[in-house]
JSON list of C-alpha atoms in Angstrom, two decimals:
[
{"chain": "A", "resi": 21, "resn": "MET", "atom": "CA", "xyz": [-64.81, 11.91, 63.53]},
{"chain": "A", "resi": 22, "resn": "ALA", "atom": "CA", "xyz": [-62.18, 11.60, 61.13]},
{"chain": "A", "resi": 23, "resn": "SER", "atom": "CA", "xyz": [-60.81, 8.31, 59.98]},
{"chain": "A", "resi": 24, "resn": "GLU", "atom": "CA", "xyz": [-57.27, 7.94, 59.70]},
{"chain": "A", "resi": 25, "resn": "VAL", "atom": "CA", "xyz": [-55.65, 6.13, 56.70]},
{"chain": "A", "resi": 26, "resn": "ALA", "atom": "CA", "xyz": [-52.76, 4.24, 57.70]},
{"chain": "A", "resi": 27, "resn": "ALA", "atom": "CA", "xyz": [-49.68, 5.47, 55.54]},
{"chain": "A", "resi": 28, "resn": "PRO", "atom": "CA", "xyz": [-48.02, 2.52, 53.60]},
{"chain": "A", "resi": 29, "resn": "PRO", "atom": "CA", "xyz": [-44.72, 1.63, 55.39]},
{"chain": "A", "resi": 30, "resn": "LYS", "atom": "CA", "xyz": [-41.48, 3.37, 53.96]},
{"chain": "A", "resi": 31, "resn": "SER", "atom": "CA", "xyz": [-39.18, 1.05, 52.36]},
{"chain": "A", "resi": 32, "resn": "GLU", "atom": "CA", "xyz": [-35.28, 1.73, 53.53]},
{"chain": "A", "resi": 33, "resn": "ALA", "atom": "CA", "xyz": [-34.05, 0.64, 49.75]},
{"chain": "A", "resi": 34, "resn": "THR", "atom": "CA", "xyz": [-33.72, 3.30, 47.21]},
{"chain": "A", "resi": 35, "resn": "PRO", "atom": "CA", "xyz": [-34.98, 2.61, 43.71]},
{"chain": "A", "resi": 36, "resn": "PRO", "atom": "CA", "xyz": [-32.03, 1.22, 41.36]},
{"chain": "A", "resi": 37, "resn": "PRO", "atom": "CA", "xyz": [-30.52, 3.87, 39.14]},
{"chain": "A", "resi": 38, "resn": "PRO", "atom": "CA", "xyz": [-31.76, 3.94, 35.58]},
{"chain": "A", "resi": 39, "resn": "PRO", "atom": "CA", "xyz": [-29.83, 1.87, 33.11]},
{"chain": "A", "resi": 40, "resn": "PRO", "atom": "CA", "xyz": [-27.03, 3.48, 30.97]},
{"chain": "A", "resi": 41, "resn": "PRO", "atom": "CA", "xyz": [-28.02, 4.67, 27.58]},
{"chain": "A", "resi": 42, "resn": "VAL", "atom": "CA", "xyz": [-27.63, 1.99, 24.92]},
{"chain": "A", "resi": 43, "resn": "ARG", "atom": "CA", "xyz": [-24.62, 2.94, 22.50]},
{"chain": "A", "resi": 44, "resn": "GLU", "atom": "CA", "xyz": [-24.64, 1.36, 19.12]},
{"chain": "A", "resi": 45, "resn": "ASN", "atom": "CA", "xyz": [-21.18, -0.14, 18.61]},
{"chain": "A", "resi": 46, "resn": "TYR", "atom": "CA", "xyz": [-20.63, -1.32, 14.94]},
{"chain": "A", "resi": 47, "resn": "PHE", "atom": "CA", "xyz": [-16.86, -1.97, 15.18]},
{"chain": "A", "resi": 48, "resn": "ALA", "atom": "CA", "xyz": [-17.58, -5.75, 14.90]},
{"chain": "A", "resi": 49, "resn": "VAL", "atom": "CA", "xyz": [-19.04, -5.10, 11.70]},
{"chain": "A", "resi": 50, "resn": "ASP", "atom": "CA", "xyz": [-16.32, -2.78, 10.72]},
{"chain": "A", "resi": 51, "resn": "VAL", "atom": "CA", "xyz": [-13.69, -5.46, 11.42]},
{"chain": "A", "resi": 52, "resn": "ALA", "atom": "CA", "xyz": [-15.64, -8.07, 9.04]},
{"chain": "A", "resi": 53, "resn": "LEU", "atom": "CA", "xyz": [-15.99, -5.50, 6.37]},
{"chain": "A", "resi": 54, "resn": "ARG", "atom": "CA", "xyz": [-12.07, -4.69, 6.53]},
{"chain": "A", "resi": 55, "resn": "VAL", "atom": "CA", "xyz": [-11.37, -8.44, 6.51]},
{"chain": "A", "resi": 56, "resn": "LEU", "atom": "CA", "xyz": [-13.46, -8.75, 3.44]},
{"chain": "A", "resi": 57, "resn": "LEU", "atom": "CA", "xyz": [-11.82, -5.69, 1.84]},
{"chain": "A", "resi": 58, "resn": "PHE", "atom": "CA", "xyz": [-8.43, -7.31, 2.41]},
{"chain": "A", "resi": 59, "resn": "SER", "atom": "CA", "xyz": [-9.83, -10.32, 0.74]},
{"chain": "A", "resi": 60, "resn": "ALA", "atom": "CA", "xyz": [-11.22, -8.69, -2.21]},
{"chain": "A", "resi": 61, "resn": "THR", "atom": "CA", "xyz": [-8.15, -6.47, -2.87]},
{"chain": "A", "resi": 62, "resn": "LEU", "atom": "CA", "xyz": [-5.75, -9.43, -2.40]},
{"chain": "A", "resi": 63, "resn": "VAL", "atom": "CA", "xyz": [-7.70, -11.56, -4.82]},
{"chain": "A", "resi": 64, "resn": "SER", "atom": "CA", "xyz": [-7.91, -8.90, -7.26]},
{"chain": "A", "resi": 65, "resn": "LEU", "atom": "CA", "xyz": [-4.33, -8.27, -7.15]},
{"chain": "A", "resi": 66, "resn": "VAL", "atom": "CA", "xyz": [-3.20, -11.78, -7.44]},
{"chain": "A", "resi": 67, "resn": "VAL", "atom": "CA", "xyz": [-5.51, -12.46, -10.28]},
{"chain": "A", "resi": 68, "resn": "MET", "atom": "CA", "xyz": [-4.17, -9.32, -12.20]},
{"chain": "A", "resi": 69, "resn": "VAL", "atom": "CA", "xyz": [-0.63, -10.16, -11.51]},
{"chain": "A", "resi": 70, "resn": "SER", "atom": "CA", "xyz": [-0.97, -13.74, -12.92]},
{"chain": "A", "resi": 71, "resn": "SER", "atom": "CA", "xyz": [-2.72, -12.72, -15.92]},
{"chain": "A", "resi": 72, "resn": "LYS", "atom": "CA", "xyz": [-0.45, -13.47, -18.90]},
{"chain": "A", "resi": 73, "resn": "GLN", "atom": "CA", "xyz": [-0.69, -15.58, -21.93]},
{"chain": "A", "resi": 74, "resn": "THR", "atom": "CA", "xyz": [1.40, -16.08, -25.02]},
{"chain": "A", "resi": 75, "resn": "GLU", "atom": "CA", "xyz": [-0.08, -16.80, -28.47]},
{"chain": "A", "resi": 76, "resn": "LEU", "atom": "CA", "xyz": [1.17, -17.15, -32.17]},
{"chain": "A", "resi": 77, "resn": "VAL", "atom": "CA", "xyz": [-0.27, -13.89, -33.79]},
{"chain": "A", "resi": 78, "resn": "ILE", "atom": "CA", "xyz": [0.22, -12.63, -37.46]},
{"chain": "A", "resi": 79, "resn": "LEU", "atom": "CA", "xyz": [1.42, -9.00, -37.31]},
{"chain": "A", "resi": 80, "resn": "PRO", "atom": "CA", "xyz": [0.62, -6.45, -39.68]},
{"chain": "A", "resi": 81, "resn": "GLY", "atom": "CA", "xyz": [3.58, -6.30, -42.46]},
{"chain": "A", "resi": 82, "resn": "VAL", "atom": "CA", "xyz": [5.10, -9.64, -41.15]},
{"chain": "A", "resi": 83, "resn": "PRO", "atom": "CA", "xyz": [4.04, -12.73, -43.14]},
{"chain": "A", "resi": 84, "resn": "ILE", "atom": "CA", "xyz": [4.83, -15.23, -40.39]},
{"chain": "A", "resi": 85, "resn": "ARG", "atom": "CA", "xyz": [3.31, -15.87, -37.03]},
{"chain": "A", "resi": 86, "resn": "VAL", "atom": "CA", "xyz": [5.12, -14.56, -34.06]},
{"chain": "A", "resi": 87, "resn": "ARG", "atom": "CA", "xyz": [4.86, -15.39, -30.49]},
{"chain": "A", "resi": 88, "resn": "VAL", "atom": "CA", "xyz": [3.47, -12.35, -28.69]},
{"chain": "A", "resi": 89, "resn": "PRO", "atom": "CA", "xyz": [2.98, -12.39, -24.89]},
{"chain": "A", "resi": 90, "resn": "ALA", "atom": "CA", "xyz": [0.22, -10.30, -23.08]},
{"chain": "A", "resi": 91, "resn": "LYS", "atom": "CA", "xyz": [0.89, -9.52, -19.46]},
{"chain": "A", "resi": 92, "resn": "PHE", "atom": "CA", "xyz": [-0.58, -6.97, -17.24]},
{"chain": "A", "resi": 93, "resn": "ASN", "atom": "CA", "xyz": [2.63, -4.74, -17.23]},
{"chain": "A", "resi": 94, "resn": "HIS", "atom": "CA", "xyz": [2.18, -4.00, -21.19]},
{"chain": "A", "resi": 95, "resn": "SER", "atom": "CA", "xyz": [-0.41, -1.38, -20.00]},
{"chain": "A", "resi": 96, "resn": "PRO", "atom": "CA", "xyz": [0.11, 1.56, -17.77]},
{"chain": "A", "resi": 97, "resn": "ALA", "atom": "CA", "xyz": [-3.42, 1.33, -16.65]},
{"chain": "A", "resi": 98, "resn": "PHE", "atom": "CA", "xyz": [-2.98, -2.19, -15.48]},
{"chain": "A", "resi": 99, "resn": "ILE", "atom": "CA", "xyz": [0.22, -1.18, -13.51]},
{"chain": "A", "resi": 100, "resn": "TYR", "atom": "CA", "xyz": [-1.66, 1.45, -11.97]},
{"chain": "A", "resi": 101, "resn": "PHE", "atom": "CA", "xyz": [-4.46, -0.82, -11.23]},
{"chain": "A", "resi": 102, "resn": "VAL", "atom": "CA", "xyz": [-2.04, -3.28, -9.45]},
{"chain": "A", "resi": 103, "resn": "ALA", "atom": "CA", "xyz": [-0.36, -0.43, -7.50]},
{"chain": "A", "resi": 104, "resn": "ALA", "atom": "CA", "xyz": [-3.72, 0.76, -6.29]},
{"chain": "A", "resi": 105, "resn": "MET", "atom": "CA", "xyz": [-4.87, -2.72, -5.29]},
{"chain": "A", "resi": 106, "resn": "ALA", "atom": "CA", "xyz": [-1.71, -3.25, -3.41]},
{"chain": "A", "resi": 107, "resn": "VAL", "atom": "CA", "xyz": [-2.04, 0.05, -1.46]},
{"chain": "A", "resi": 108, "resn": "ALA", "atom": "CA", "xyz": [-5.79, -0.86, -0.68]},
{"chain": "A", "resi": 109, "resn": "CYS", "atom": "CA", "xyz": [-4.67, -4.24, 0.50]},
{"chain": "A", "resi": 110, "resn": "LEU", "atom": "CA", "xyz": [-2.09, -2.88, 2.94]},
{"chain": "A", "resi": 111, "resn": "TYR", "atom": "CA", "xyz": [-4.50, -0.04, 4.15]},
{"chain": "A", "resi": 112, "resn": "SER", "atom": "CA", "xyz": [-7.08, -2.84, 4.87]},
{"chain": "A", "resi": 113, "resn": "ILE", "atom": "CA", "xyz": [-4.57, -4.78, 6.89]},
{"chain": "A", "resi": 114, "resn": "ILE", "atom": "CA", "xyz": [-3.58, -1.73, 8.90]},
{"chain": "A", "resi": 115, "resn": "THR", "atom": "CA", "xyz": [-7.18, -0.63, 9.46]},
{"chain": "A", "resi": 116, "resn": "THR", "atom": "CA", "xyz": [-8.27, -4.00, 10.36]},
{"chain": "A", "resi": 117, "resn": "LEU", "atom": "CA", "xyz": [-5.51, -4.10, 13.25]},
{"chain": "A", "resi": 118, "resn": "ALA", "atom": "CA", "xyz": [-6.68, -0.63, 14.22]},
{"chain": "A", "resi": 119, "resn": "SER", "atom": "CA", "xyz": [-10.33, -1.55, 14.28]},
{"chain": "A", "resi": 120, "resn": "ILE", "atom": "CA", "xyz": [-9.42, -4.53, 16.45]},
{"chain": "A", "resi": 121, "resn": "SER", "atom": "CA", "xyz": [-7.77, -2.42, 18.74]},
{"chain": "A", "resi": 122, "resn": "VAL", "atom": "CA", "xyz": [-10.62, -0.21, 19.23]},
{"chain": "A", "resi": 123, "resn": "VAL", "atom": "CA", "xyz": [-12.95, -3.17, 19.96]},
{"chain": "A", "resi": 124, "resn": "LEU", "atom": "CA", "xyz": [-10.30, -3.90, 22.70]},
{"chain": "A", "resi": 125, "resn": "LYS", "atom": "CA", "xyz": [-9.94, -0.27, 23.93]},
{"chain": "A", "resi": 126, "resn": "PRO", "atom": "CA", "xyz": [-13.22, 1.72, 22.93]},
{"chain": "A", "resi": 127, "resn": "GLU", "atom": "CA", "xyz": [-12.05, 5.13, 24.56]},
{"chain": "A", "resi": 128, "resn": "TYR", "atom": "CA", "xyz": [-10.20, 5.91, 21.27]},
{"chain": "A", "resi": 129, "resn": "SER", "atom": "CA", "xyz": [-13.35, 5.32, 19.06]},
{"chain": "A", "resi": 130, "resn": "LYS", "atom": "CA", "xyz": [-14.20, 8.81, 18.07]},
{"chain": "A", "resi": 131, "resn": "LYS", "atom": "CA", "xyz": [-10.50, 9.51, 17.08]},
{"chain": "A", "resi": 132, "resn": "PHE", "atom": "CA", "xyz": [-10.40, 6.18, 15.04]},
{"chain": "A", "resi": 133, "resn": "LEU", "atom": "CA", "xyz": [-13.71, 6.73, 13.47]},
{"chain": "A", "resi": 134, "resn": "LEU", "atom": "CA", "xyz": [-12.86, 10.41, 12.20]},
{"chain": "A", "resi": 135, "resn": "HIS", "atom": "CA", "xyz": [-9.65, 9.02, 10.75]},
{"chain": "A", "resi": 136, "resn": "PHE", "atom": "CA", "xyz": [-11.19, 5.92, 9.15]},
{"chain": "A", "resi": 137, "resn": "ALA", "atom": "CA", "xyz": [-13.92, 8.25, 7.59]},
{"chain": "A", "resi": 138, "resn": "PHE", "atom": "CA", "xyz": [-11.11, 10.42, 5.86]},
{"chain": "A", "resi": 139, "resn": "TRP", "atom": "CA", "xyz": [-8.93, 7.45, 4.71]},
{"chain": "A", "resi": 140, "resn": "ASP", "atom": "CA", "xyz": [-11.89, 5.19, 3.62]},
{"chain": "A", "resi": 141, "resn": "ALA", "atom": "CA", "xyz": [-12.87, 7.99, 1.23]},
{"chain": "A", "resi": 142, "resn": "LEU", "atom": "CA", "xyz": [-9.22, 8.41, -0.03]},
{"chain": "A", "resi": 143, "resn": "ILE", "atom": "CA", "xyz": [-8.75, 4.80, -0.76]},
{"chain": "A", "resi": 144, "resn": "LEU", "atom": "CA", "xyz": [-12.31, 4.60, -2.13]},
{"chain": "A", "resi": 145, "resn": "GLY", "atom": "CA", "xyz": [-11.09, 7.26, -4.82]},
{"chain": "A", "resi": 146, "resn": "ILE", "atom": "CA", "xyz": [-7.78, 5.37, -5.60]},
{"chain": "A", "resi": 147, "resn": "VAL", "atom": "CA", "xyz": [-9.54, 1.98, -5.89]},
{"chain": "A", "resi": 148, "resn": "ALA", "atom": "CA", "xyz": [-12.59, 3.46, -8.20]},
{"chain": "A", "resi": 149, "resn": "SER", "atom": "CA", "xyz": [-10.05, 5.49, -10.38]},
{"chain": "A", "resi": 150, "resn": "ALA", "atom": "CA", "xyz": [-7.76, 2.34, -10.94]},
{"chain": "A", "resi": 151, "resn": "THR", "atom": "CA", "xyz": [-10.97, 0.16, -11.69]},
{"chain": "A", "resi": 152, "resn": "GLY", "atom": "CA", "xyz": [-12.20, 2.75, -14.09]},
{"chain": "A", "resi": 153, "resn": "ALA", "atom": "CA", "xyz": [-8.75, 2.93, -15.81]},
{"chain": "A", "resi": 154, "resn": "ALA", "atom": "CA", "xyz": [-8.17, -0.73, -16.18]},
{"chain": "A", "resi": 155, "resn": "GLY", "atom": "CA", "xyz": [-11.87, -1.37, -17.15]},
{"chain": "A", "resi": 156, "resn": "GLY", "atom": "CA", "xyz": [-11.49, 1.22, -19.87]},
{"chain": "A", "resi": 157, "resn": "VAL", "atom": "CA", "xyz": [-8.46, -0.41, -21.30]},
{"chain": "A", "resi": 158, "resn": "ALA", "atom": "CA", "xyz": [-9.90, -3.96, -21.04]},
{"chain": "A", "resi": 159, "resn": "TYR", "atom": "CA", "xyz": [-13.09, -2.88, -22.77]},
{"chain": "A", "resi": 160, "resn": "ILE", "atom": "CA", "xyz": [-11.00, -1.68, -25.63]},
{"chain": "A", "resi": 161, "resn": "GLY", "atom": "CA", "xyz": [-9.21, -5.08, -25.60]},
{"chain": "A", "resi": 162, "resn": "LEU", "atom": "CA", "xyz": [-12.75, -6.83, -25.65]},
{"chain": "A", "resi": 163, "resn": "LYS", "atom": "CA", "xyz": [-14.49, -4.59, -28.21]},
{"chain": "A", "resi": 164, "resn": "GLY", "atom": "CA", "xyz": [-11.62, -2.81, -30.27]},
{"chain": "A", "resi": 165, "resn": "ASN", "atom": "CA", "xyz": [-12.18, 0.48, -31.71]},
{"chain": "A", "resi": 166, "resn": "SER", "atom": "CA", "xyz": [-12.63, 0.65, -35.36]},
{"chain": "A", "resi": 167, "resn": "HIS", "atom": "CA", "xyz": [-12.54, 4.35, -35.82]},
{"chain": "A", "resi": 168, "resn": "THR", "atom": "CA", "xyz": [-8.95, 4.31, -34.51]},
{"chain": "A", "resi": 169, "resn": "GLY", "atom": "CA", "xyz": [-7.96, 0.94, -36.01]},
{"chain": "A", "resi": 170, "resn": "TRP", "atom": "CA", "xyz": [-7.49, -0.93, -32.66]},
{"chain": "A", "resi": 171, "resn": "MET", "atom": "CA", "xyz": [-8.55, -4.50, -33.24]},
{"chain": "A", "resi": 172, "resn": "LYS", "atom": "CA", "xyz": [-9.96, -6.70, -30.59]},
{"chain": "A", "resi": 173, "resn": "VAL", "atom": "CA", "xyz": [-7.44, -8.75, -28.55]},
{"chain": "A", "resi": 174, "resn": "CYS", "atom": "CA", "xyz": [-9.70, -10.79, -26.51]},
{"chain": "A", "resi": 175, "resn": "PRO", "atom": "CA", "xyz": [-10.73, -13.44, -29.16]},
{"chain": "A", "resi": 176, "resn": "VAL", "atom": "CA", "xyz": [-6.90, -14.27, -29.19]},
{"chain": "A", "resi": 177, "resn": "TYR", "atom": "CA", "xyz": [-6.09, -13.82, -25.66]},
{"chain": "A", "resi": 178, "resn": "ASP", "atom": "CA", "xyz": [-9.08, -15.22, -24.11]},
{"chain": "A", "resi": 179, "resn": "LYS", "atom": "CA", "xyz": [-7.54, -16.41, -20.94]},
{"chain": "A", "resi": 180, "resn": "PHE", "atom": "CA", "xyz": [-5.88, -13.21, -20.39]},
{"chain": "A", "resi": 181, "resn": "CYS", "atom": "CA", "xyz": [-8.99, -11.33, -20.95]},
{"chain": "A", "resi": 182, "resn": "ARG", "atom": "CA", "xyz": [-10.84, -13.41, -18.47]},
{"chain": "A", "resi": 183, "resn": "HIS", "atom": "CA", "xyz": [-8.32, -12.67, -15.79]},
{"chain": "A", "resi": 184, "resn": "LEU", "atom": "CA", "xyz": [-8.68, -9.01, -16.42]},
{"chain": "A", "resi": 185, "resn": "GLY", "atom": "CA", "xyz": [-12.49, -9.22, -16.18]},
{"chain": "A", "resi": 186, "resn": "SER", "atom": "CA", "xyz": [-12.42, -11.27, -13.08]},
{"chain": "A", "resi": 187, "resn": "SER", "atom": "CA", "xyz": [-9.83, -8.89, -11.47]},
{"chain": "A", "resi": 188, "resn": "ILE", "atom": "CA", "xyz": [-11.63, -5.74, -12.31]},
{"chain": "A", "resi": 189, "resn": "ALA", "atom": "CA", "xyz": [-15.16, -7.42, -11.09]},
{"chain": "A", "resi": 190, "resn": "ILE", "atom": "CA", "xyz": [-13.60, -8.16, -7.87]},
{"chain": "A", "resi": 191, "resn": "SER", "atom": "CA", "xyz": [-12.13, -4.78, -7.56]},
{"chain": "A", "resi": 192, "resn": "LEU", "atom": "CA", "xyz": [-15.49, -3.34, -8.00]},
{"chain": "A", "resi": 193, "resn": "LEU", "atom": "CA", "xyz": [-16.57, -5.35, -4.92]},
{"chain": "A", "resi": 194, "resn": "ALA", "atom": "CA", "xyz": [-13.83, -3.80, -2.90]},
{"chain": "A", "resi": 195, "resn": "ALA", "atom": "CA", "xyz": [-15.07, -0.36, -3.97]},
{"chain": "A", "resi": 196, "resn": "VAL", "atom": "CA", "xyz": [-18.56, -1.30, -2.67]},
{"chain": "A", "resi": 197, "resn": "LEU", "atom": "CA", "xyz": [-16.85, -2.39, 0.54]},
{"chain": "A", "resi": 198, "resn": "LEU", "atom": "CA", "xyz": [-15.11, 0.89, 0.90]},
{"chain": "A", "resi": 199, "resn": "VAL", "atom": "CA", "xyz": [-18.39, 2.90, 0.27]},
{"chain": "A", "resi": 200, "resn": "LEU", "atom": "CA", "xyz": [-20.03, 0.78, 3.28]},
{"chain": "A", "resi": 201, "resn": "LEU", "atom": "CA", "xyz": [-17.03, 1.25, 5.41]},
{"chain": "A", "resi": 202, "resn": "SER", "atom": "CA", "xyz": [-17.11, 5.03, 4.68]},
{"chain": "A", "resi": 203, "resn": "LEU", "atom": "CA", "xyz": [-20.88, 5.27, 5.51]},
{"chain": "A", "resi": 204, "resn": "LEU", "atom": "CA", "xyz": [-20.43, 2.99, 8.55]},
{"chain": "A", "resi": 205, "resn": "SER", "atom": "CA", "xyz": [-17.43, 5.21, 9.92]},
{"chain": "A", "resi": 206, "resn": "SER", "atom": "CA", "xyz": [-19.46, 8.22, 9.29]},
{"chain": "A", "resi": 207, "resn": "TYR", "atom": "CA", "xyz": [-22.65, 7.09, 10.80]},
{"chain": "A", "resi": 208, "resn": "SER", "atom": "CA", "xyz": [-20.78, 5.73, 13.99]},
{"chain": "A", "resi": 209, "resn": "LEU", "atom": "CA", "xyz": [-19.12, 8.95, 14.36]},
{"chain": "A", "resi": 210, "resn": "TYR", "atom": "CA", "xyz": [-22.52, 10.87, 14.12]},
{"chain": "A", "resi": 211, "resn": "LEU", "atom": "CA", "xyz": [-24.00, 8.54, 16.79]},
{"chain": "A", "resi": 212, "resn": "ARG", "atom": "CA", "xyz": [-21.06, 9.36, 19.01]},
{"chain": "A", "resi": 213, "resn": "ILE", "atom": "CA", "xyz": [-21.04, 13.25, 18.25]},
{"chain": "A", "resi": 214, "resn": "ARG", "atom": "CA", "xyz": [-24.86, 13.39, 18.63]},
{"chain": "A", "resi": 215, "resn": "ASP", "atom": "CA", "xyz": [-24.80, 12.63, 22.54]}
]
């Protein structure tokens, strides 16, 4: 005699579909980094533009003291620095707004990520070159160059040099933020293309 095993009753409900794959979305981090970039470039720009000091100095060949001002626009490297920081500041405003729009409408994210990766690298090059040029001139002002006869100016123009140093240090932070933004854009684009 064969024993019959009762089959379990069939349920009428179908199993739920599998959950959609989790996609990493770093646009909130992107917006935060771009706001920090805006802050860094704006502060660096304002500090550099406000760097001026006038002191009584004895000029070579002149037996009396003369009032000599020190301003950022007396050096082409500092003028280039101000222009580069202004461009980076404007760029950060535009890309922050674009990144916020991507958060609101994610269907355009691939296109924006590609543009962000290209433009972040370009602006990074501009900011890094301006920071290097301004840093080189500021270093000569700080240390002088005995071989060429350039004397140190920072002992005389101490406030001016502090402004220069602060502005250049903040622009280094802006360059680091641009490196992070470039890496983030590239990685996010890689995650979207990989699928």
